[in-house]
Each structure stands twice: as C-alpha cells, then as structure tokens.
Coordinates of C-alpha atoms in Angstrom, one line a residue:
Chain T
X1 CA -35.5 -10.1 -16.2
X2 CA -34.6 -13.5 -14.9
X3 CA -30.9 -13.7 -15.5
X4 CA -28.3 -11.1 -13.9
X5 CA -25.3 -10.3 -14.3
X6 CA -22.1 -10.4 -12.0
X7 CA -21.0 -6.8 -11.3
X8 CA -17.8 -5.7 -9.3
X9 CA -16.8 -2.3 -9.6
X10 CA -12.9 -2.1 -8.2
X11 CA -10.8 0.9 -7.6
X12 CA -7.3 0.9 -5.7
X13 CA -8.8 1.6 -2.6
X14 CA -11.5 -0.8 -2.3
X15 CA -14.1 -3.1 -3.7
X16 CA -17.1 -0.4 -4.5
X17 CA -19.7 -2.8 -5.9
X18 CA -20.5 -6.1 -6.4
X19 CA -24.0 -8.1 -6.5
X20 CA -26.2 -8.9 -9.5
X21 CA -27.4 -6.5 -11.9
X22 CA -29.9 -6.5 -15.2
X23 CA -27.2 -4.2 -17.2
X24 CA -24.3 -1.5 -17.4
X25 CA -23.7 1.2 -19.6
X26 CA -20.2 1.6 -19.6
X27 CA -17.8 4.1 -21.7
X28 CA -15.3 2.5 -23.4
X29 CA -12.7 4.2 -24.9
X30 CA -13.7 3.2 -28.5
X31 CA -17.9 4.1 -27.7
X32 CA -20.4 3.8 -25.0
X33 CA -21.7 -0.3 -24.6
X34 CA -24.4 -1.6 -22.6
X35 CA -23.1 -5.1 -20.9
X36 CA -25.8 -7.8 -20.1
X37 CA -26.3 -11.4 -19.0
X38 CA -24.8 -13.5 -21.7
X39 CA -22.6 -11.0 -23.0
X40 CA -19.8 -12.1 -25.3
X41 CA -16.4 -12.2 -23.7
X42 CA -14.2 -8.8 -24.5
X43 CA -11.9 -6.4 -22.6
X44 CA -11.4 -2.8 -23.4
X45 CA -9.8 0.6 -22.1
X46 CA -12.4 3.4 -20.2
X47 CA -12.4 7.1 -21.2
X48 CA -13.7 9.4 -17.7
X49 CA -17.2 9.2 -18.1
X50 CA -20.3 7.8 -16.4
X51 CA -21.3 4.0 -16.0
X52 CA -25.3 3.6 -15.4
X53 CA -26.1 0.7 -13.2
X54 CA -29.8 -0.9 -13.5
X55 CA -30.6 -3.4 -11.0
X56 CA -34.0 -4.5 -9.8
X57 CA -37.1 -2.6 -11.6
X58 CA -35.4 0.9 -13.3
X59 CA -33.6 1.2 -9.6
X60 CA -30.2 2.8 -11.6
X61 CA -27.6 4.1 -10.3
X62 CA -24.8 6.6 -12.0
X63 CA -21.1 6.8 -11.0
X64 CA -18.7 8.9 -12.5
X65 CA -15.4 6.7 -13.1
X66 CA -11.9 7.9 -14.7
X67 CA -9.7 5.8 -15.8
X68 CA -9.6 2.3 -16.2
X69 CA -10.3 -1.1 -17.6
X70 CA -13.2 -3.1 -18.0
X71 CA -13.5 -6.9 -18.3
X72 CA -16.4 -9.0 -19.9
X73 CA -16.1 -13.1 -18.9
X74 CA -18.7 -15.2 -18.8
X75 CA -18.8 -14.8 -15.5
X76 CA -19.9 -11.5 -15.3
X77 CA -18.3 -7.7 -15.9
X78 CA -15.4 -6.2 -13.9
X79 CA -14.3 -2.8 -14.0
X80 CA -11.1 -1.6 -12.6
X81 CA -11.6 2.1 -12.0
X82 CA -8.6 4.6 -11.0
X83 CA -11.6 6.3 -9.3
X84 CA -14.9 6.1 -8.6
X85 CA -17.6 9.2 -7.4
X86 CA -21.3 8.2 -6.7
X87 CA -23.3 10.6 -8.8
X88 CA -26.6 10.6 -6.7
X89 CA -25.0 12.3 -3.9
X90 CA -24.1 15.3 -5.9
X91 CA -25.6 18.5 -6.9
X92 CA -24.5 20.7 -9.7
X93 CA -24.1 23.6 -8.0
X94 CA -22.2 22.6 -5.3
X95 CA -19.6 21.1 -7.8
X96 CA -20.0 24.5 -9.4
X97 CA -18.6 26.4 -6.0
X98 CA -15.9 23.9 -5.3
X99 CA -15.2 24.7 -9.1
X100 CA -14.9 27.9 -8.6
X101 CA -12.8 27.3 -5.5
X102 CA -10.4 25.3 -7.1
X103 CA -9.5 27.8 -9.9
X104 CA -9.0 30.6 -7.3
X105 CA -6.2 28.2 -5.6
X106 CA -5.0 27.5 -8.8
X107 CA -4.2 31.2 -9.4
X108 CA -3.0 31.4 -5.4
X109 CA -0.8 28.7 -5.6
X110 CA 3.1 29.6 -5.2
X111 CA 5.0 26.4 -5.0
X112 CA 4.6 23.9 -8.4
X113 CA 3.5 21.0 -6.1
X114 CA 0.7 23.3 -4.9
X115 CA -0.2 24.4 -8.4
X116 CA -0.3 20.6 -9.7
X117 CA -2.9 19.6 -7.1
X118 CA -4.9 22.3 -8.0
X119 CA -5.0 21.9 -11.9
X120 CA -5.8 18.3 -10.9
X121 CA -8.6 19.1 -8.7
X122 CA -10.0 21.6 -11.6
X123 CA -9.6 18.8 -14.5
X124 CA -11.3 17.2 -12.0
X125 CA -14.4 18.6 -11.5
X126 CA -14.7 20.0 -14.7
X127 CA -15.1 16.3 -15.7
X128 CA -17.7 15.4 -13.3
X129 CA -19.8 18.8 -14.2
X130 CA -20.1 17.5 -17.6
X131 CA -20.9 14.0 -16.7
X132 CA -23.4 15.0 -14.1
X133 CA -25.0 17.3 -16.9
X134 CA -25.1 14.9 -20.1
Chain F
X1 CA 24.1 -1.5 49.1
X2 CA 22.1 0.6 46.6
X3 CA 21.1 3.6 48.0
X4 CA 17.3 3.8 48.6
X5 CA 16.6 7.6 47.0
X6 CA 18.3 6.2 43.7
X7 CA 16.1 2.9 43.7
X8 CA 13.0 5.0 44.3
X9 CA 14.2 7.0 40.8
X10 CA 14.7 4.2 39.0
X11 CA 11.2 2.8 39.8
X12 CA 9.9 5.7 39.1
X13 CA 11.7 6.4 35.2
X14 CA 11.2 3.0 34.4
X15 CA 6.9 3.2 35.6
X16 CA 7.0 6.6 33.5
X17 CA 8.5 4.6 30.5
X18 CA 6.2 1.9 30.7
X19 CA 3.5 4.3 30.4
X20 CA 4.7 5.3 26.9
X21 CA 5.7 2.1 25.6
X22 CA 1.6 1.1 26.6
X23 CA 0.3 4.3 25.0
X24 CA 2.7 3.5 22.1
X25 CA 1.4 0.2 22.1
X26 CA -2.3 0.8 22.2
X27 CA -2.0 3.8 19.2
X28 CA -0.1 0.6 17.0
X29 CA -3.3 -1.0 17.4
X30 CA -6.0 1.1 16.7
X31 CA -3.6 2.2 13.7
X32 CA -3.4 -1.5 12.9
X33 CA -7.0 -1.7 12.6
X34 CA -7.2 0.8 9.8
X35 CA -3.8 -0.4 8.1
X36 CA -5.5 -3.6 8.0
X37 CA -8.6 -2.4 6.4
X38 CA -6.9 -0.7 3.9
X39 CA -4.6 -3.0 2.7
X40 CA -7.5 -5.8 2.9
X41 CA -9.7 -2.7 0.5
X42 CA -6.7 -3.1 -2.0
X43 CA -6.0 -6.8 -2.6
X44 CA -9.8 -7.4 -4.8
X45 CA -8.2 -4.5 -7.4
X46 CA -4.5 -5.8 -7.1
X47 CA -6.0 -9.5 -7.9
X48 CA -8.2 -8.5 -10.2
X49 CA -5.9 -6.4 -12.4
X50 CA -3.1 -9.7 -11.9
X51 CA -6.0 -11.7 -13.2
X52 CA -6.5 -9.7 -16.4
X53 CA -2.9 -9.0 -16.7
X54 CA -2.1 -13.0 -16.7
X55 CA -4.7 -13.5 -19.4
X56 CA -4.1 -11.4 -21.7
X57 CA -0.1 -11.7 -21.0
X58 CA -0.6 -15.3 -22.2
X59 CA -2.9 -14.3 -25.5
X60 CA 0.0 -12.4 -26.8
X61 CA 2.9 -14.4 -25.4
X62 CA 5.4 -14.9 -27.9
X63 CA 4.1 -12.2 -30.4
X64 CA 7.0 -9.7 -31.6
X65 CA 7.0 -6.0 -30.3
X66 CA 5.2 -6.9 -27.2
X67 CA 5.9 -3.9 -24.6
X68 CA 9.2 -4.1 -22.9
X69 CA 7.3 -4.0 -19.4
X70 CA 5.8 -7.2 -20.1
X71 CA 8.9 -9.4 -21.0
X72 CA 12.1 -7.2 -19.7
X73 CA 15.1 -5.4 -21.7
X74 CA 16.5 -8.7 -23.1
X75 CA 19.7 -8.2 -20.2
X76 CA 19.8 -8.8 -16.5
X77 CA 23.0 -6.3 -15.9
X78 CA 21.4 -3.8 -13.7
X79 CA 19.4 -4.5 -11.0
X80 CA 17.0 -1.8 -9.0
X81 CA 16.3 -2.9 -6.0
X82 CA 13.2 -0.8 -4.0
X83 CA 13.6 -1.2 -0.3
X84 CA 9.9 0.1 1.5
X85 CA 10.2 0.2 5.3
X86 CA 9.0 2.4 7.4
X87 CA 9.5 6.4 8.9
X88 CA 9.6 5.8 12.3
X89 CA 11.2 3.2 14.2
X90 CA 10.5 1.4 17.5
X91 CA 8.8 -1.2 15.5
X92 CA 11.0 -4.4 16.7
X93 CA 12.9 -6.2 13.6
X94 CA 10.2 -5.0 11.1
X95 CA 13.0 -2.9 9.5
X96 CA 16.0 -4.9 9.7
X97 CA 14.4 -7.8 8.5
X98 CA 13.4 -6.1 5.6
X99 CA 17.0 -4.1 5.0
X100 CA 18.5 -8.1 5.9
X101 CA 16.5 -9.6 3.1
X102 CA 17.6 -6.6 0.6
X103 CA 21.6 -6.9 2.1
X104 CA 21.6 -10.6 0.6
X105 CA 20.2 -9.8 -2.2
X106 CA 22.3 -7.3 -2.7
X107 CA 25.7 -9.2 -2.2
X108 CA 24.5 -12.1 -4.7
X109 CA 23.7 -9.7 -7.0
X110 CA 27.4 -7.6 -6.7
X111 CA 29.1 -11.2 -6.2
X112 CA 28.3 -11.9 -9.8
X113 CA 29.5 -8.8 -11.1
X114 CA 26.2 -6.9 -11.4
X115 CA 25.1 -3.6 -11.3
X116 CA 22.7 -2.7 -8.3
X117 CA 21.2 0.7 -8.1
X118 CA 18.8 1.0 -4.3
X119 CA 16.0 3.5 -4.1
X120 CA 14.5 3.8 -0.4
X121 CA 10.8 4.3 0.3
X122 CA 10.6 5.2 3.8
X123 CA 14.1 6.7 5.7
X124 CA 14.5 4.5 8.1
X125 CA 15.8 1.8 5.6
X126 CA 17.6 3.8 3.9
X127 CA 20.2 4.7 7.4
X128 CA 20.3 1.1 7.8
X129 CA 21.8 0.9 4.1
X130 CA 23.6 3.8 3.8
X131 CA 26.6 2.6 5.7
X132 CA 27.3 0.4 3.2
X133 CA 25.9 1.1 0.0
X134 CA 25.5 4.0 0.4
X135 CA 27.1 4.9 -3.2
X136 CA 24.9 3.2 -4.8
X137 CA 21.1 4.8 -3.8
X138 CA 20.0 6.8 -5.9
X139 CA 17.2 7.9 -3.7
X140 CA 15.1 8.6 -0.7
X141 CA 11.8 8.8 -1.0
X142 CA 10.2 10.2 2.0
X143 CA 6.8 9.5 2.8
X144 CA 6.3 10.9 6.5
X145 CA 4.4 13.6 5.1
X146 CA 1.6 11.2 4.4
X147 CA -0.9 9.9 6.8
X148 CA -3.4 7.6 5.2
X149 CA -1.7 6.3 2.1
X150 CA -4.0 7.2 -1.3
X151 CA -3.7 5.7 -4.9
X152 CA -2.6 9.2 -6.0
X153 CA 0.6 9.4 -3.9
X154 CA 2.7 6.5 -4.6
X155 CA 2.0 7.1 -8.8
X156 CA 5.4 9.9 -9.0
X157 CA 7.3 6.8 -7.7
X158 CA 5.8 4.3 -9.9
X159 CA 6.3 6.8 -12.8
X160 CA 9.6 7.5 -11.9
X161 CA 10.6 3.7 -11.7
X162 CA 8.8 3.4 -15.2
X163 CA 10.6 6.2 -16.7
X164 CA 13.8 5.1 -15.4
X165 CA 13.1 1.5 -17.5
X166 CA 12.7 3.2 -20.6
X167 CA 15.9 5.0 -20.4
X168 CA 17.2 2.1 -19.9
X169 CA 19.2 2.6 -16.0
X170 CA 18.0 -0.7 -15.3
X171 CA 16.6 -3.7 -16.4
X172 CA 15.0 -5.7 -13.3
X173 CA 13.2 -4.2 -10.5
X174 CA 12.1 -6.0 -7.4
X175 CA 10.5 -4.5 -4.5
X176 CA 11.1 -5.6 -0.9
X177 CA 8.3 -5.1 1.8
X178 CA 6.7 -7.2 4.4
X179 CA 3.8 -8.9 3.9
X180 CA 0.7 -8.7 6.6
X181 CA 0.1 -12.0 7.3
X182 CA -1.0 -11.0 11.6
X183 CA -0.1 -8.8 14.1
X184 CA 2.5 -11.2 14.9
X185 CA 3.9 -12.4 11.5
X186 CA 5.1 -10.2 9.0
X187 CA 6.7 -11.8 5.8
X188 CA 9.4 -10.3 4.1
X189 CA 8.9 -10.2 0.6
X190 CA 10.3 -9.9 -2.6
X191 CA 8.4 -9.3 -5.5
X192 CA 9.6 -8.4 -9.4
X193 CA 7.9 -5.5 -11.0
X194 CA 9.3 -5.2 -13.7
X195 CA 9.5 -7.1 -16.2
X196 CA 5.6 -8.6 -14.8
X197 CA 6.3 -11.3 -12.8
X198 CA 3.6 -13.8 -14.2
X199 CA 1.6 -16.0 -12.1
X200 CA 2.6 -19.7 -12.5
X201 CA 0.9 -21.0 -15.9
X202 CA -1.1 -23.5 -13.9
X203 CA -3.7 -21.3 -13.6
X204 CA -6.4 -24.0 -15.8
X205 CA -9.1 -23.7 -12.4
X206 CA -8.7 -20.2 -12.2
X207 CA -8.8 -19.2 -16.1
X208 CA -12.8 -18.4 -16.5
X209 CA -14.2 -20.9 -19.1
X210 CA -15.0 -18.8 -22.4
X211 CA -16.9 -21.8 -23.8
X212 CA -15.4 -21.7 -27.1
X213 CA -15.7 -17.7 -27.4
X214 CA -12.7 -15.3 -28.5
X215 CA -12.0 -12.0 -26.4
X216 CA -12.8 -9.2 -28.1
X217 CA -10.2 -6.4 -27.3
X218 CA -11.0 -2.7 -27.8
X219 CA -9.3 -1.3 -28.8
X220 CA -5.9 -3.8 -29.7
X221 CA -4.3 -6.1 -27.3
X222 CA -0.9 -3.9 -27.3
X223 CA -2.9 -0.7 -26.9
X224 CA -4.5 -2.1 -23.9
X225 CA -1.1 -3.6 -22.9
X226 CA 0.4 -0.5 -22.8
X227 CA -2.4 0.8 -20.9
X228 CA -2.6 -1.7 -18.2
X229 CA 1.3 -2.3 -17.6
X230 CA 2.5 1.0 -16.2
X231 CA -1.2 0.5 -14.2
X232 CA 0.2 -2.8 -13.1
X233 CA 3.4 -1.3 -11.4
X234 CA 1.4 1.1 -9.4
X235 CA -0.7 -1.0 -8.2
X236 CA 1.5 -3.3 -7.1
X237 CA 3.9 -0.6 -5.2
X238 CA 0.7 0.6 -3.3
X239 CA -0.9 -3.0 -2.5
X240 CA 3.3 -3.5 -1.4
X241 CA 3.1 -0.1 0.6
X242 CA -0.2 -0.4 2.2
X243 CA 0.5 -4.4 3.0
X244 CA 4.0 -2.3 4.4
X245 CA 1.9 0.2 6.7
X246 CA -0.1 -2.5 8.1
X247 CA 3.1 -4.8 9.0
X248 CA 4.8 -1.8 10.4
X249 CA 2.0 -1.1 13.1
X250 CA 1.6 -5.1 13.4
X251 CA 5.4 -5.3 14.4
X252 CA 5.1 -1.9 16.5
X253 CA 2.5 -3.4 18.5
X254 CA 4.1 -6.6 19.1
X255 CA 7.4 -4.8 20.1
X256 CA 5.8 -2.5 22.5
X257 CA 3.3 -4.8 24.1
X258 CA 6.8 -6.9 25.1
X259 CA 8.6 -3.7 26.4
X260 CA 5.5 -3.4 28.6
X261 CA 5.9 -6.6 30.2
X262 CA 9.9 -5.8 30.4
X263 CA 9.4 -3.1 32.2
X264 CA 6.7 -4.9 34.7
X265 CA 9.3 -6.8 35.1
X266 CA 11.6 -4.7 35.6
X267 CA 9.3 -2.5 38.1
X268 CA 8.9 -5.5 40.3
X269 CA 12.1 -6.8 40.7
X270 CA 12.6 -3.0 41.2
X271 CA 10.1 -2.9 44.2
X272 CA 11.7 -6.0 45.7
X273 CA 14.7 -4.8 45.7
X274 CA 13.8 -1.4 47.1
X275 CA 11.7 -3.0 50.3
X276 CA 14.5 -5.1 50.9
X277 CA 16.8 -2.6 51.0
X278 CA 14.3 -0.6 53.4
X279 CA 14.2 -3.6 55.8
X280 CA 17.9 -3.4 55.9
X281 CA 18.4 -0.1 56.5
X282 CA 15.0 -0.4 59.6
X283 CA 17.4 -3.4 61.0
X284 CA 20.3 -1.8 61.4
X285 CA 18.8 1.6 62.7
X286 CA 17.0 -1.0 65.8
X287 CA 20.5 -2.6 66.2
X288 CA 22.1 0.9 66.3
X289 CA 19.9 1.6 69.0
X290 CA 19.7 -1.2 70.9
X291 CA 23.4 -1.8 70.9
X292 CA 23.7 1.7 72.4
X293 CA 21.2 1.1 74.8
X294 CA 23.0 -2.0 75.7
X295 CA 25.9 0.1 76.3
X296 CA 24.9 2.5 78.6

C-alpha cells in the first residue's frame, strides 16, 4: 500500500507508538472500526479491548488498551490510552498464574486499600485473558 | 586567639558536612535525570488530550447543558486553591516560591471578600501555610509514600477535587506547581483546572485542516465530553506533579551544589586560619625560650 497512515499511541506515561502504519483496528465504544489512510475525520470513546496494528507486509502487532479516546484527523489517528500492554510478550498461562495470584491476595487482604489494589489487579487481568484469547 | 583543638573541630564538622551536601547533591541529579524523563514522557498525552479538548470545547461552545467542568458553576465565590510542593526540604526556594505565589493569591482572593478553601499536595507546603491559614485547608495530601509517581496514584485526588465540584464546595480550582524549565529555572505556575482553562482561540495554524469534512463523534459530543473532562483534570494534576518532581530535584541540586562551594569556602578560610594560628602559637613557644635563655 502506498499511502500510510500517522499512528501515535499515547498513554500518561509516555508516547508508546508513533511512525506510519497501513491500518488499526481499534474498539470503540459503540463497535470495533478499522482506521486507514484517508479516513474521514471522527472522535469516539474506547471500551478495554485490543487495537491490531498492521504495518509493513501483515507485520501486526496487538496491544491491549483500557480506557481512552481515539482521534481521527486528516492527519492521521491518535489514541489516548489510560494504559497500554503489548500483547506479543505475553503468554496465557502465565497471565493465568498471576491470575490466580491475584485472587489469593484478594482473599488475604486486611486493610481496604490493600483489598482495592487487588480487585483492581484481578479486573485487570481478567481483561487481558480475554483479550489475549478472542 | 581561637584555640587551635576547637579550629581543628570545626574543620573537621564542616569537611564531614560538605560530604553530605555533595552526596545530596549528586543523588538530586541522577534523580533529576529520571524526573526529567518522566515528566518529558507525559507532556505528548497532556498536549494531545488539550488538543482534542480545545476542539471539540469550541464545536459545542455555546450549546445549552454543556457539562459544568467545561464552562464553570456560573459564580466565582469559592476559590480552591491546590498548592503541590514537595516532602522533603533542603531544596533552596523551590517551596517557598511556590507557597509565595499561593500567599498572594490567596490575600487577593480574601481582600475581595471571597471564599478560599487550600488543599496541600506534598507537607512541606502545607507547614509553610499552616501558620496562617491554617483554618482554611481542608487537607494534606501526603505523597512520601510514593517513589516513582504513576498515572494511577494521583486519580483519588483528581476524583476527589471532581467530586468536591459537583457538590458544589467550590467553583474555581487552580493548581500551583513549578514548572521544569532547567536545573536552574523552575517557574512557578498557576494553572485553572477547573472550569478548563482553554487555549487562546488563535489556534487557526494549529487547528488540523478538515478540508471541508465534519467530525463524526461516537458516540455524542456531551457523552464524550463527559468522558474526557474528569480525564482532563487528571492529567493535568499529574503532568503538574511530575513537572513538580522534576523541579524539586532541579532546585535540590542547585541548592546543594552552592552549599558545597560554601563549605569549600568555608574549609579554606578554616585552614588559614588554623595555620595561622599554629604559627602564632610556634612564635611565641621560640620567644618563650629564647627570652629565657637570654635570661639566664
């Protein structure tokens, strides 16, 4: 494909991604939409979910993302993500066992604080099991 | 004449402090370096999200039953006033410029009969303002417990702050940090949060052509609003905080690299003093003697 399209990916912490891609599957809150060159402007909300990446030649990438906002211009597409997890790093079971770990500090935990992190850290990785499987 | 065992003490506390004001000094900077990082990571997001913010701020500009975030409670009677400085001191004036900027703030705003509620970020602010406001803070938010700040630990304060506007206890909030502008500069600033402080509208350059083409917004405009506003806040209190933790080590660095010359200074002036001293006291030990001998 001769044209590309601008792609930044943004969370709080830092600029994740940005370079020139052929397209982005991205999950907007009203249904999944596939952004390339050319595409009209719009702006929409992000349910959690995955964005697929394609750059050069069926090179794709897959992060996980939660939260956030993406932007269509005619310059290109930015998404602000609360957070961002690389998928290709990632095995299932692994996620499983930290899982697992998770719920067992959720039933440990004394203090409300501790008991908030851990419900967090559950919803969490319950999220990314499912997006790593679909 | 100063006695020579007390000059040799006084070198020696003043060497031993130097050492820590250098250790101090060198721990600012390598902090600095990943302060600065940080807070360099957060300004694409921070502009970005202004960027979308200001856009579609001006698309529905005017509208009825926009979100109060966005254009304010309709009153300016109660004022919060967030004051971020640091935990630890021995930073220079990074604190006191901060608490100075918030002080004259604070006396306009009581001088025309307003109502000014403080929260503190950080304590060492809030002992600086307690003495004289202290009535009217309504809290100190301590953040020693954190070490590298994260996205996820300033949102109970912007949540708070945002939950405190829709009760309605105030109805302007500004924020005062420094700014990182070098390891030498920091800028004291003061920035509205809420309602949105929006850019200037002479943003023409900046606004992306759309060739003619409408944004499509999914799913409304005020849904989205309502998203991104509260998202706005907390964005801006940790771009404010991390721009905060960089200044802090910035100022830290500065202050302790000049107590390190001081006490140079200090030990040299020190050393003179005790080798003159030493001379003195050999002199008069040969003219002791040789008077005596003289004598005999």
């Amino acid at each position: 494909m001769a044209e590309k399209l601008h792609f930044e990916l943004v969370s709080p912490e830092r600029l994740l991604m940005d370079g020139e891609v052929d397209a982005v599957v991205v999950p907007g809150s009203e249904g999944d939409f596939m952004v390339l060159p050319r595409h009209a402007p719009m702006m929409t909300t992000i349910r959690p979910g995955v964005i697929h990446v394609s750059a050069d030649e069926g090179d794709a990438k897959r992060l996980f993302i939660r939260g956030g906002f993406a932007e269509v211009t005619p310059k290109g597409l930015v998404i602000l993500a609360e957070e961002a997890v690389d998928l290709a790093g990632l095995s299932k079971s692994d996620l499983e066992s930290r899982l697992h770990d998770a719920k067992e500090d959720l039933e440990d935990a004394k203090t409300d604080e501790a008991q908030q992190v851990a419900a967090e850290a559950v919803k969490q990785l319950t999220q990314l099991i499912k997006a790593l499987g679909s | 004449m100063p006695n020579l065992k007390d000059l040799k003490t006084r070198i020696t506390s003043v060497k031993s402090t130097q050492k820590i004001t250098k250790a101090m000094q060198m721990v600012a900077a390598s902090k600095l370096r990943k302060a600065q990082v940080a807070a360099e990571a957060a300004r694409p997001y921070a502009e970005r999200m202004e960027h979308v913010l200001s856009g579609l701020g001006a698309s529905v500009a005017g509208q009825p039953g926009n979100p109060k975030l966005l254009i304010g409670s309709g009153k300016d009677d109660v004022h919060m006033i967030v004051v971020a400085t640091s935990e630890r001191g021995l930073c220079g004036g990074f604190n006191s410029s901060i608490v100075r900027a918030a002080k004259q703030k604070i006396d306009l705003l009581v001088g025309e009969g307003k109502t000014v509620k403080i929260l503190c970020i950080g304590k060492k602010g809030a002992l600086q303002l307690k003495r004289r406001y202290g009535a009217m803070i309504i809290d100190i938010i301590d953040m020693s417990h954190v070490r590298q700040l994260r996205f996820g630990d300033i949102l109970p304060i912007s949540e708070r702050l945002i939950e405190l506007f829709e009760r309605g206890e105030f109805d302007i909030c500004t924020l005062y940090y420094a700014r990182f502008k070098s390891a030498l500069t920091q800028i004291v600033t003061a920035q509205q949060l809420i309602p949105v402080a929006m850019p200037e509208p002479d943003e023409k350059e900046k606004r992306p052509n759309l060739g003619g083409a409408i944004y499509e917004y999914e799913p409304g405009e005020p849904e989205i609003l309502t998203a991104l506003l509260p998202r706005n806040v907390s964005v801006q209190v940790f771009k404010a905080l991390l721009e905060n933790a960089a200044s802090e080590q910035g100022a830290r660095m500065t202050a302790m690299d000049s107590a390190t010359r001081n006490a140079g200074d200090m030990i040299s002036s020190l050393t003179l003093k005790y080798n003159r001293t030493r001379q003195a006291a050999i002199t008069r030990e040969l003219i002791e003697i040789i008077s005596g001998a003289e004598a005999l």
